PDB file of C-alpha atoms in Angstrom:
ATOM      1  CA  UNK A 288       0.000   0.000   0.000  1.00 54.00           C
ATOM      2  CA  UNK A 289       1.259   3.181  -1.097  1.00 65.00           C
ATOM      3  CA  UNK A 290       2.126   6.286   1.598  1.00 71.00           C
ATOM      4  CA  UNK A 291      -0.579   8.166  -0.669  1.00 81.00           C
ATOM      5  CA  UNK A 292      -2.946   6.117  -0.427  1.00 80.00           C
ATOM      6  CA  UNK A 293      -2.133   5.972   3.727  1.00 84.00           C
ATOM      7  CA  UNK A 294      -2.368   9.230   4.083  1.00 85.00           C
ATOM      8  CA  UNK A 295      -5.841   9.428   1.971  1.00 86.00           C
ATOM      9  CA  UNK A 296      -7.205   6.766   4.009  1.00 86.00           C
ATOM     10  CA  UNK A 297      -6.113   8.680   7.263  1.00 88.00           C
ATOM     11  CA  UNK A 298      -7.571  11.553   6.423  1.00 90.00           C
ATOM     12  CA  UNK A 299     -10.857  10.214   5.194  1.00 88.00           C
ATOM     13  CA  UNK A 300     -11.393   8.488   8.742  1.00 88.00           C
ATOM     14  CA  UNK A 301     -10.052  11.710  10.524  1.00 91.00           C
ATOM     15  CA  UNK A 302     -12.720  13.553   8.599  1.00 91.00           C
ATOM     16  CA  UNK A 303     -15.372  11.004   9.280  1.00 89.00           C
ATOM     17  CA  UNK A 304     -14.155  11.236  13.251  1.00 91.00           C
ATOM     18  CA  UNK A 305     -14.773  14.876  13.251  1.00 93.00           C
ATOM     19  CA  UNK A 306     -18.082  14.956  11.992  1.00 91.00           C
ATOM     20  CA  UNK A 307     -18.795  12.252  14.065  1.00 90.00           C
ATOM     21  CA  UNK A 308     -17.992  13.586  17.750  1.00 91.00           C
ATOM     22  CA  UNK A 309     -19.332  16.875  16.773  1.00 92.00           C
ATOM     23  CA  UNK A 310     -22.742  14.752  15.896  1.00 90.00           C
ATOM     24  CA  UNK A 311     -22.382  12.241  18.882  1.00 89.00           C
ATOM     25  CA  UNK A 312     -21.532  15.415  21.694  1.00 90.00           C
ATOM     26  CA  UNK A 313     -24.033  17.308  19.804  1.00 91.00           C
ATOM     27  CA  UNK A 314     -26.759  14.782  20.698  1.00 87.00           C
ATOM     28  CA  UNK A 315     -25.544  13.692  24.318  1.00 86.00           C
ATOM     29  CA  UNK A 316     -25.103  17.023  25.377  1.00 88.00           C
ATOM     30  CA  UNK A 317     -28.820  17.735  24.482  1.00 85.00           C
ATOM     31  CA  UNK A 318     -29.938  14.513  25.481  1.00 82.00           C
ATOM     32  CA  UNK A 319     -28.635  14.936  29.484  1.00 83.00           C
ATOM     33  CA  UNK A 320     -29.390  18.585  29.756  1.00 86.00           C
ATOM     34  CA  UNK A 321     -33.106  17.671  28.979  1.00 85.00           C
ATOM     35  CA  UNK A 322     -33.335  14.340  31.162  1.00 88.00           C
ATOM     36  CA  UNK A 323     -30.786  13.362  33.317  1.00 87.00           C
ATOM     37  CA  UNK A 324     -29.801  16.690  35.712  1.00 83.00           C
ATOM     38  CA  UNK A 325     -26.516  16.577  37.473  1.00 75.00           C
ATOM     39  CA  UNK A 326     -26.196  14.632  39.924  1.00 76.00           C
ATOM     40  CA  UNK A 327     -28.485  11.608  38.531  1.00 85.00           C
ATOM     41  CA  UNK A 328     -26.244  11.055  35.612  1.00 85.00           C
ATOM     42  CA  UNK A 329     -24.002   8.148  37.374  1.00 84.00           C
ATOM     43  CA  UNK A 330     -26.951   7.243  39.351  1.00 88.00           C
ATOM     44  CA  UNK A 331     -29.117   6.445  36.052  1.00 87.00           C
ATOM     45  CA  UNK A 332     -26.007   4.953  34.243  1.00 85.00           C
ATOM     46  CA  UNK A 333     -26.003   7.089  31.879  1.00 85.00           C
ATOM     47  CA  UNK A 334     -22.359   6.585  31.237  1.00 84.00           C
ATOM     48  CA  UNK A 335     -22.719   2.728  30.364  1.00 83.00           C
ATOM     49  CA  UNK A 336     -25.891   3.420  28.449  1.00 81.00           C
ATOM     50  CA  UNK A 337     -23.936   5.899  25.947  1.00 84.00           C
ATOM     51  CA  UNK A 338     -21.291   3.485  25.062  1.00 82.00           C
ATOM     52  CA  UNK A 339     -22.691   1.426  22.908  1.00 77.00           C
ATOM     53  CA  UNK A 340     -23.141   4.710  21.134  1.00 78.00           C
ATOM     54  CA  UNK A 341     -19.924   6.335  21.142  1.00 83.00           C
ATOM     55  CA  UNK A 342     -17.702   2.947  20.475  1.00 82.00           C
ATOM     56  CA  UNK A 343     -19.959   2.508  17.213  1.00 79.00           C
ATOM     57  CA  UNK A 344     -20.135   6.528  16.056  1.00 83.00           C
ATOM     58  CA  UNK A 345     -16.634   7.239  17.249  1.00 85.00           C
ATOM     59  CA  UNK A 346     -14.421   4.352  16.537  1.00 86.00           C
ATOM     60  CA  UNK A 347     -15.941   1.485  14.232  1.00 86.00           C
ATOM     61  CA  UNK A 348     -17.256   4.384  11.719  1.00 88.00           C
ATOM     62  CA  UNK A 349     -13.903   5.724  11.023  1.00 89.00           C
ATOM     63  CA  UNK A 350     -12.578   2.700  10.821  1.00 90.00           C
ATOM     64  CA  UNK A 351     -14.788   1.108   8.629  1.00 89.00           C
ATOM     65  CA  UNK A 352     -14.282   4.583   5.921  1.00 89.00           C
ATOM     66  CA  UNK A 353     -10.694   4.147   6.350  1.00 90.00           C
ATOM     67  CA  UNK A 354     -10.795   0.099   5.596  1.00 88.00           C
ATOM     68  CA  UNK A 355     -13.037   1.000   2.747  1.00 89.00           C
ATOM     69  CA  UNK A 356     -11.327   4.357   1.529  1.00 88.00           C
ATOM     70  CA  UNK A 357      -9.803   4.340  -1.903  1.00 88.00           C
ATOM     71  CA  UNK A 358     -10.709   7.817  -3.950  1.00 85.00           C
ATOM     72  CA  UNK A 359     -10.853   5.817  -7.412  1.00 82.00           C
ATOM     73  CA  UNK A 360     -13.282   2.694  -6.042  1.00 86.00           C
ATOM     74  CA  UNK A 361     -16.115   2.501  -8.110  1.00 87.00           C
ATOM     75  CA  UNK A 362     -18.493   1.118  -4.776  1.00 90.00           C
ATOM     76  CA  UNK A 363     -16.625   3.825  -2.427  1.00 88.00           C
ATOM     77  CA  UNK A 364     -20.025   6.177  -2.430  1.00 89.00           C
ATOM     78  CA  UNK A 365     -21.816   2.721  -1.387  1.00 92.00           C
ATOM     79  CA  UNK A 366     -20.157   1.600   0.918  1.00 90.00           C
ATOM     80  CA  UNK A 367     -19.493   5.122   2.600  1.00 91.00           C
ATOM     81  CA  UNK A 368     -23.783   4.967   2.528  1.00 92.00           C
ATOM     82  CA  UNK A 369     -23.604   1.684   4.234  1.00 92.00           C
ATOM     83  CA  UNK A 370     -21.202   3.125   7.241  1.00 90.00           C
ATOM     84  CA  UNK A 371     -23.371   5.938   7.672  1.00 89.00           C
ATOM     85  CA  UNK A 372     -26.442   3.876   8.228  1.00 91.00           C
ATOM     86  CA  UNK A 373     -24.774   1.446  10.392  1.00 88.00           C
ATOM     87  CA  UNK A 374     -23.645   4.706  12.779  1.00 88.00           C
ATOM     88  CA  UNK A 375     -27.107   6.444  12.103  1.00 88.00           C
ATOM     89  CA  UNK A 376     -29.009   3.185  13.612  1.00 88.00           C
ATOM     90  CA  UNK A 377     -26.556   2.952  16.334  1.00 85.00           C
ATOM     91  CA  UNK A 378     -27.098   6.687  17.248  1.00 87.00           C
ATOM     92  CA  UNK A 379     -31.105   6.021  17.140  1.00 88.00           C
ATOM     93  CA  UNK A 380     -30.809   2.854  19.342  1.00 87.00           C
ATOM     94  CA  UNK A 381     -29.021   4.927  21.630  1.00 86.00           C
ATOM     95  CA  UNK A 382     -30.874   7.770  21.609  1.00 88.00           C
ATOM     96  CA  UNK A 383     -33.864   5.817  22.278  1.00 89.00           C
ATOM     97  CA  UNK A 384     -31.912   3.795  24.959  1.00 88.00           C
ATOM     98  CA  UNK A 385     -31.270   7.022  27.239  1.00 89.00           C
ATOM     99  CA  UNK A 386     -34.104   8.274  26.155  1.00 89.00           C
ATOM    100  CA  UNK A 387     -36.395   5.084  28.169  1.00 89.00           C
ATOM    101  CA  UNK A 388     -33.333   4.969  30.823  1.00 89.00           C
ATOM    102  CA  UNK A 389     -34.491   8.832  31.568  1.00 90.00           C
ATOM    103  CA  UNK A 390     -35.134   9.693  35.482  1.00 92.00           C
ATOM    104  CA  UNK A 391     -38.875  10.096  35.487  1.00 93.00           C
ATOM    105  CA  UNK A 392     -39.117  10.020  39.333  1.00 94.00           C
ATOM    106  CA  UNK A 393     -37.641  10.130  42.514  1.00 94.00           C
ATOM    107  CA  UNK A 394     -40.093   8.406  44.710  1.00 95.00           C
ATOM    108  CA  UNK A 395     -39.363   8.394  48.636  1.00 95.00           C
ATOM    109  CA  UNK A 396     -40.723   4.958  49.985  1.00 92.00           C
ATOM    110  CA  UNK A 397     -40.983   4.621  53.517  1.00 87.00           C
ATOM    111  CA  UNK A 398     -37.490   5.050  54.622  1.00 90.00           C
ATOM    112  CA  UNK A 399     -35.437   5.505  51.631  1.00 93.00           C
ATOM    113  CA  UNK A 400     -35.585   7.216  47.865  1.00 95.00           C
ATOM    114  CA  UNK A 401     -35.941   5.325  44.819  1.00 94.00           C
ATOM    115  CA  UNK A 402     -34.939   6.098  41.350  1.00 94.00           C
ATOM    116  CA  UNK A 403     -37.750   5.695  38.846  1.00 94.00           C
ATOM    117  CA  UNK A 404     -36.795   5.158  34.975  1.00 92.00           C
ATOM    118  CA  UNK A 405     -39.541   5.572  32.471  1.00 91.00           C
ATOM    119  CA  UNK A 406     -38.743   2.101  31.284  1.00 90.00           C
ATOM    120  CA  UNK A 407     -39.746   1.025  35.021  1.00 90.00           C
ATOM    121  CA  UNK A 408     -43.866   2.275  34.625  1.00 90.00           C
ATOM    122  CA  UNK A 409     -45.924   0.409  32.567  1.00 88.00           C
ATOM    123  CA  UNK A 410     -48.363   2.276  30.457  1.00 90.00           C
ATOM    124  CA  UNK A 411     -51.394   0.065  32.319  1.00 88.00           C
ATOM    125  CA  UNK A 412     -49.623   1.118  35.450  1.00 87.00           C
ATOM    126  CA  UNK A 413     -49.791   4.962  34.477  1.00 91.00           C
ATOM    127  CA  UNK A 414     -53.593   4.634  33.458  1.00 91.00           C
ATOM    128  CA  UNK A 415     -54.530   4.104  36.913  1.00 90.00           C
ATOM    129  CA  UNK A 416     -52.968   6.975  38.783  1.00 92.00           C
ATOM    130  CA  UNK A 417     -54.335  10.273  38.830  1.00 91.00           C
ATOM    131  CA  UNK A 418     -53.199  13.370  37.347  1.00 91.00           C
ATOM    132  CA  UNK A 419     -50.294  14.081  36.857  1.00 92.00           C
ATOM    133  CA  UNK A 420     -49.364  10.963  37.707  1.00 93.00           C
ATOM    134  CA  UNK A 421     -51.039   9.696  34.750  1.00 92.00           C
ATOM    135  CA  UNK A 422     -48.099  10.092  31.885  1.00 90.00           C
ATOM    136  CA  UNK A 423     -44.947  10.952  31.686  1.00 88.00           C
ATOM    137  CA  UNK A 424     -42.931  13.604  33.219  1.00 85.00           C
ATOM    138  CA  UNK A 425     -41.562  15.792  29.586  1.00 78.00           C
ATOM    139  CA  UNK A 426     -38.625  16.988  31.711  1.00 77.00           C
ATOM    140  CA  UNK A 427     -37.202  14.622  34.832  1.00 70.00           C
ATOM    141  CA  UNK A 428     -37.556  13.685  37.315  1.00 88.00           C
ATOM    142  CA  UNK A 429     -40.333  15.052  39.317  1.00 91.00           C
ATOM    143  CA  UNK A 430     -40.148  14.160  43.527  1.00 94.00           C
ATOM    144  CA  UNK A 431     -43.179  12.331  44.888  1.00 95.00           C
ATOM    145  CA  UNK A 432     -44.025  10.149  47.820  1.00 93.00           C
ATOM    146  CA  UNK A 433     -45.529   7.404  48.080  1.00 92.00           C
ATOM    147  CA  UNK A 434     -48.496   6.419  50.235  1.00 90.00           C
ATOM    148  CA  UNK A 435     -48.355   3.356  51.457  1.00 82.00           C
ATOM    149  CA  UNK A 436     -52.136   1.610  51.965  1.00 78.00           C
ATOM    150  CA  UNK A 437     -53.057   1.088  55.887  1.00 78.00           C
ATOM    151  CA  UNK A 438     -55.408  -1.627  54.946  1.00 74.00           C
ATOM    152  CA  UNK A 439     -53.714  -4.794  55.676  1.00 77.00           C
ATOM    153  CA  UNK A 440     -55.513  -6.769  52.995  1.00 73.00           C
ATOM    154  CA  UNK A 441     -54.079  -4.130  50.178  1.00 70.00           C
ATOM    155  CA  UNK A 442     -50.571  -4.276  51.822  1.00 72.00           C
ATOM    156  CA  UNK A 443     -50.057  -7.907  51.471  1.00 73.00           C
ATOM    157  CA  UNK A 444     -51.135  -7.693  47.436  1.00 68.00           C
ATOM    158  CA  UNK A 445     -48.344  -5.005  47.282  1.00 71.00           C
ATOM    159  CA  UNK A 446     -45.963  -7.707  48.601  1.00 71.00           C
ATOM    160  CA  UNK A 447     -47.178  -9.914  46.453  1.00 68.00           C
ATOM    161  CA  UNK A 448     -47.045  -8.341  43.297  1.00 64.00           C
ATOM    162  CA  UNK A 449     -43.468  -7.213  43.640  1.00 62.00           C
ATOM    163  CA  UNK A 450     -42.330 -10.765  44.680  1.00 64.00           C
ATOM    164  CA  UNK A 451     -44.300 -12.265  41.517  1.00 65.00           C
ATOM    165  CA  UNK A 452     -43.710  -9.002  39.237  1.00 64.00           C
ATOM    166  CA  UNK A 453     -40.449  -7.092  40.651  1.00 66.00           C
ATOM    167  CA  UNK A 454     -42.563  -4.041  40.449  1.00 70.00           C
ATOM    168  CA  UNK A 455     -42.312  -2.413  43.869  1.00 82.00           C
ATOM    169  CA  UNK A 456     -44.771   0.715  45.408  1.00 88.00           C
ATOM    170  CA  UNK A 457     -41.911   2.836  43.541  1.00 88.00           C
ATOM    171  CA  UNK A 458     -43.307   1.854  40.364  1.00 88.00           C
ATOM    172  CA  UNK A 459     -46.924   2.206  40.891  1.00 90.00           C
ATOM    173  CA  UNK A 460     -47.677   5.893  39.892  1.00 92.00           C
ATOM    174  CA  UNK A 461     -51.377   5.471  41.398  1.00 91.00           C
ATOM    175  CA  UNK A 462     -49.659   5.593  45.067  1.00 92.00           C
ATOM    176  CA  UNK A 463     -47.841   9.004  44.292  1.00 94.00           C
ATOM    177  CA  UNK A 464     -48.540  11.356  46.536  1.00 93.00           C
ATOM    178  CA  UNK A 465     -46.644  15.396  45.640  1.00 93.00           C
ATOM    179  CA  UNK A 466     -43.165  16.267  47.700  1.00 91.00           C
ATOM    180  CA  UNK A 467     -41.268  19.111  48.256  1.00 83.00           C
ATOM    181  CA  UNK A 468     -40.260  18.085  51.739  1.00 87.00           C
ATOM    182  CA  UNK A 469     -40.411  15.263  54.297  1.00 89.00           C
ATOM    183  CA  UNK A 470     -43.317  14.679  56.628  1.00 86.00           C
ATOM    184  CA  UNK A 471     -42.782  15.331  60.292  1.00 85.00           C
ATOM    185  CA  UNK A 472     -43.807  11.336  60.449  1.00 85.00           C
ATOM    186  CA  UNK A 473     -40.775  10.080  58.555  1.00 87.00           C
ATOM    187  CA  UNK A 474     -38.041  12.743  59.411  1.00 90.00           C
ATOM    188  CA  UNK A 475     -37.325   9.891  62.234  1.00 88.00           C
ATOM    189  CA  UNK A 476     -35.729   7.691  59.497  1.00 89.00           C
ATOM    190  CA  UNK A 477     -32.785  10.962  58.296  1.00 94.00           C
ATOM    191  CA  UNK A 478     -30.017  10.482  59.886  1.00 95.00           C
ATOM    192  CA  UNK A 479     -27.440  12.801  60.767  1.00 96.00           C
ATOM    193  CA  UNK A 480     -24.859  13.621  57.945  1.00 96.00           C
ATOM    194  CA  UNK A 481     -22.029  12.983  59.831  1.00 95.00           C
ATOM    195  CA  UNK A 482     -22.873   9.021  59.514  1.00 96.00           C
ATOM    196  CA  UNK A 483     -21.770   9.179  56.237  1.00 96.00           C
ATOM    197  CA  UNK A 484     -18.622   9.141  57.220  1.00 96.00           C
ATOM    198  CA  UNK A 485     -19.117   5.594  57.859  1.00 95.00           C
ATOM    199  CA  UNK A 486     -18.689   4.899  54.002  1.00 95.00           C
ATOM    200  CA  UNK A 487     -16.861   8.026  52.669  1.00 97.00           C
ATOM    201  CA  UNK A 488     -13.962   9.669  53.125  1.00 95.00           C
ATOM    202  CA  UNK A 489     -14.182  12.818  55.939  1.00 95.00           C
ATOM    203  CA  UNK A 490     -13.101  15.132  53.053  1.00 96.00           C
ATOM    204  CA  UNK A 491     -15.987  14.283  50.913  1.00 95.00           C
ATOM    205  CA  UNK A 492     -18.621  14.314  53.483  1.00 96.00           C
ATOM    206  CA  UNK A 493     -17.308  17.936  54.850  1.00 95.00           C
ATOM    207  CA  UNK A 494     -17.101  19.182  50.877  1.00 95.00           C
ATOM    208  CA  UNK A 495     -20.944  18.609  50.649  1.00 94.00           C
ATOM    209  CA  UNK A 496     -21.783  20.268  54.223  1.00 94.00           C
ATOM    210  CA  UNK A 497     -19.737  23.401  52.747  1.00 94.00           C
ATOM    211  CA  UNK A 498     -21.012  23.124  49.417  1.00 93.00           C
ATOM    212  CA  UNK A 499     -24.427  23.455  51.007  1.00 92.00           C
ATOM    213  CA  UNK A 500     -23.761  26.440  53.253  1.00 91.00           C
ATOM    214  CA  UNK A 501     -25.056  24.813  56.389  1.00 90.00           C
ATOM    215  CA  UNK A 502     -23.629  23.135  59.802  1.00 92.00           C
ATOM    216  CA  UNK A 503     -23.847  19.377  60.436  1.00 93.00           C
ATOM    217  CA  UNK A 504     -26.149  19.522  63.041  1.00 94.00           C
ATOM    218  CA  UNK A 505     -28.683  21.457  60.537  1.00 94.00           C
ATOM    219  CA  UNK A 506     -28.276  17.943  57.866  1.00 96.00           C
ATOM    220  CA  UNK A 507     -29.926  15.148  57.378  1.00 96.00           C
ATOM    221  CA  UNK A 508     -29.388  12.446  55.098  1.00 96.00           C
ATOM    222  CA  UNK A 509     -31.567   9.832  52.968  1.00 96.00           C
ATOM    223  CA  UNK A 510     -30.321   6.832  50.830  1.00 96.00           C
ATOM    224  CA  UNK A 511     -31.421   6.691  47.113  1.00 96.00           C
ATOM    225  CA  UNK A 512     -31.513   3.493  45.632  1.00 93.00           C
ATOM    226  CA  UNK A 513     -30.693   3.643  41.690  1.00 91.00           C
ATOM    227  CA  UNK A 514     -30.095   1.283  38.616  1.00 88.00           C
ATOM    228  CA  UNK A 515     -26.392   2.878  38.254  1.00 86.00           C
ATOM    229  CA  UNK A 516     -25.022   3.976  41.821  1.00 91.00           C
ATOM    230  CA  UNK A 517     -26.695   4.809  44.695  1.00 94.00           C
ATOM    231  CA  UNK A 518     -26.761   7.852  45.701  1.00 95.00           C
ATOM    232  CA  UNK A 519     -27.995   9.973  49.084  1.00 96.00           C
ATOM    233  CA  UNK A 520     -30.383  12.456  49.344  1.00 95.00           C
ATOM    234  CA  UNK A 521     -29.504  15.734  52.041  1.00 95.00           C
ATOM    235  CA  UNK A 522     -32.568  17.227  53.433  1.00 95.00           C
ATOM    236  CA  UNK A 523     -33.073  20.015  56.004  1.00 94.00           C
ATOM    237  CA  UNK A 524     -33.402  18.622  59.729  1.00 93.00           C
ATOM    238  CA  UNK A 525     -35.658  21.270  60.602  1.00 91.00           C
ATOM    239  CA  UNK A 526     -38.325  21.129  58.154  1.00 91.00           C
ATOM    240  CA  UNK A 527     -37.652  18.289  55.830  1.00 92.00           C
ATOM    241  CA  UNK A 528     -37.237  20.109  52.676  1.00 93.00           C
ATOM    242  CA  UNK A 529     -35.075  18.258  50.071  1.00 93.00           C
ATOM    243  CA  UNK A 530     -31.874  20.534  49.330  1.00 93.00           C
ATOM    244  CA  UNK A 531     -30.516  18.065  46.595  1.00 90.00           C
ATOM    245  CA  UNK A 532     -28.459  14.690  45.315  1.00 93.00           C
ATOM    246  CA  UNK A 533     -25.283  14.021  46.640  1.00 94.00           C
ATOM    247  CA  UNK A 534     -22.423  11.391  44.918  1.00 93.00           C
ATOM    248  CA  UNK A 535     -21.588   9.642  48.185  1.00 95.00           C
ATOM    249  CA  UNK A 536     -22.414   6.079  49.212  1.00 95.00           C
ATOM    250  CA  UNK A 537     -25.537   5.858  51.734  1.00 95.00           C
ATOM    251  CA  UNK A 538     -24.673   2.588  53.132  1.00 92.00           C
ATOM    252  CA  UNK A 539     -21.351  -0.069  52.312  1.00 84.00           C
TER     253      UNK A 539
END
């Protein structure tokens, strides 16, 4: 193979990268910024879920133009076609993959916070709750509680249905009840922010008290289970009201 022909071939796939990343950032930039907000990005995976994505636009694209690149080959318009569907289907599939993988809710249940994707509520499941429960948060996720039945009869179904189905109270939008902050009732389950320093380091756990502007003693923390990593939820031990998602581990 001829340096010319190296060089052509290296600049055809350089070309190809180029447009590429500025197509792939173009799309995951807008893609987070509408549905996953800082701080739920690791939580909802979203780094594993773009992948896929960015191995297939970024790296077996250009390679494929600069396998296939020779300027005089009559098929070279072709196969160039071919790449760019392969990449275009792999950007939809991802696309469509965040896109179900979004943070619809954050549900508190009992004595923790759950992650809800939209790929975890069933359409039949969303019919039944009330406005707005009833579809699909456009921009995520929205905070809710959820209201656990008293009757004992409905409480054992619950438990049965997630041990046959997997789909726990979290998932049932009909039980979602609006939050801002934490009922008196269940500000007995926070616990004091210093714990975390069971399963962080000191220096992260003080970062997030500054960060915050408050003192210790005026912190309390939640866990928040999630598909990716879980999180912890810091809410004010005065009043309850939820001041955000932290990255530090809630439990070991």
């Amino acid at each position: 193979m001829s340096g010319s022909l190296l060089t052509a071939k290296a600049k055809a796939g350089g070309i190809h990268f180029l447009l590429s990343a500025m197509v792939v950032a173009g799309v995951l930039g807008l893609a987070t910024w509408l549905w996953y907000p800082s701080g739920l990005r690791l939580a909802a995976g979203l780094f594993n879920l773009a992948l896929i994505m960015v191995l297939v636009d970024l790296v077996l694209g250009p390679a494929l133009t600069m396998l296939v690149y020779r300027p005089a080959k009559p098929s070279l318009r072709f196969d160039l076609a071919v790449i760019a569907l392969i990449q275009l289907a792999a950007l939809v599939y991802g696309v469509n993959s965040i896109h179900q993988a979004r943070p619809a809710y954050v549900a508190f249940v009992v004595d923790r916070f759950e992650m809800v994707s939209a790929a975890d509520l069933e359409p039949a499941s969303l019919a039944q709750a009330q406005a707005p429960y009833n579809r699909m948060p456009d921009r995520g996720p929205t905070w809710v509680r959820v209201e656990m039945p008293t009757d004992p009869a409905l409480l054992a179904d619950l438990t049965l249905a997630e041990a046959v189905s997997g789909a726990g109270p979290a998932m049932l939008p009909r039980l979602y009840r609006p939050l801002e902050k934490l009922p008196a009732a269940d500000m007995s389950r926070a616990k004091p922010v210093r714990e975390l320093e069971q399963f962080n380091q000191s220096a992260r756990v003080e970062q997030v008290i500054a960060d915050l502007k408050r003192s210790a003693e005026g912190l309390r923390y939640v866990p928040m289970r999630a598909i990716g990593r879980d999180m912890t939820v810091i809410v004010d031990a005065q009043d309850g009201q939820v001041l955000g998602i932290v990255d530090l581990r809630p439990w070991s």
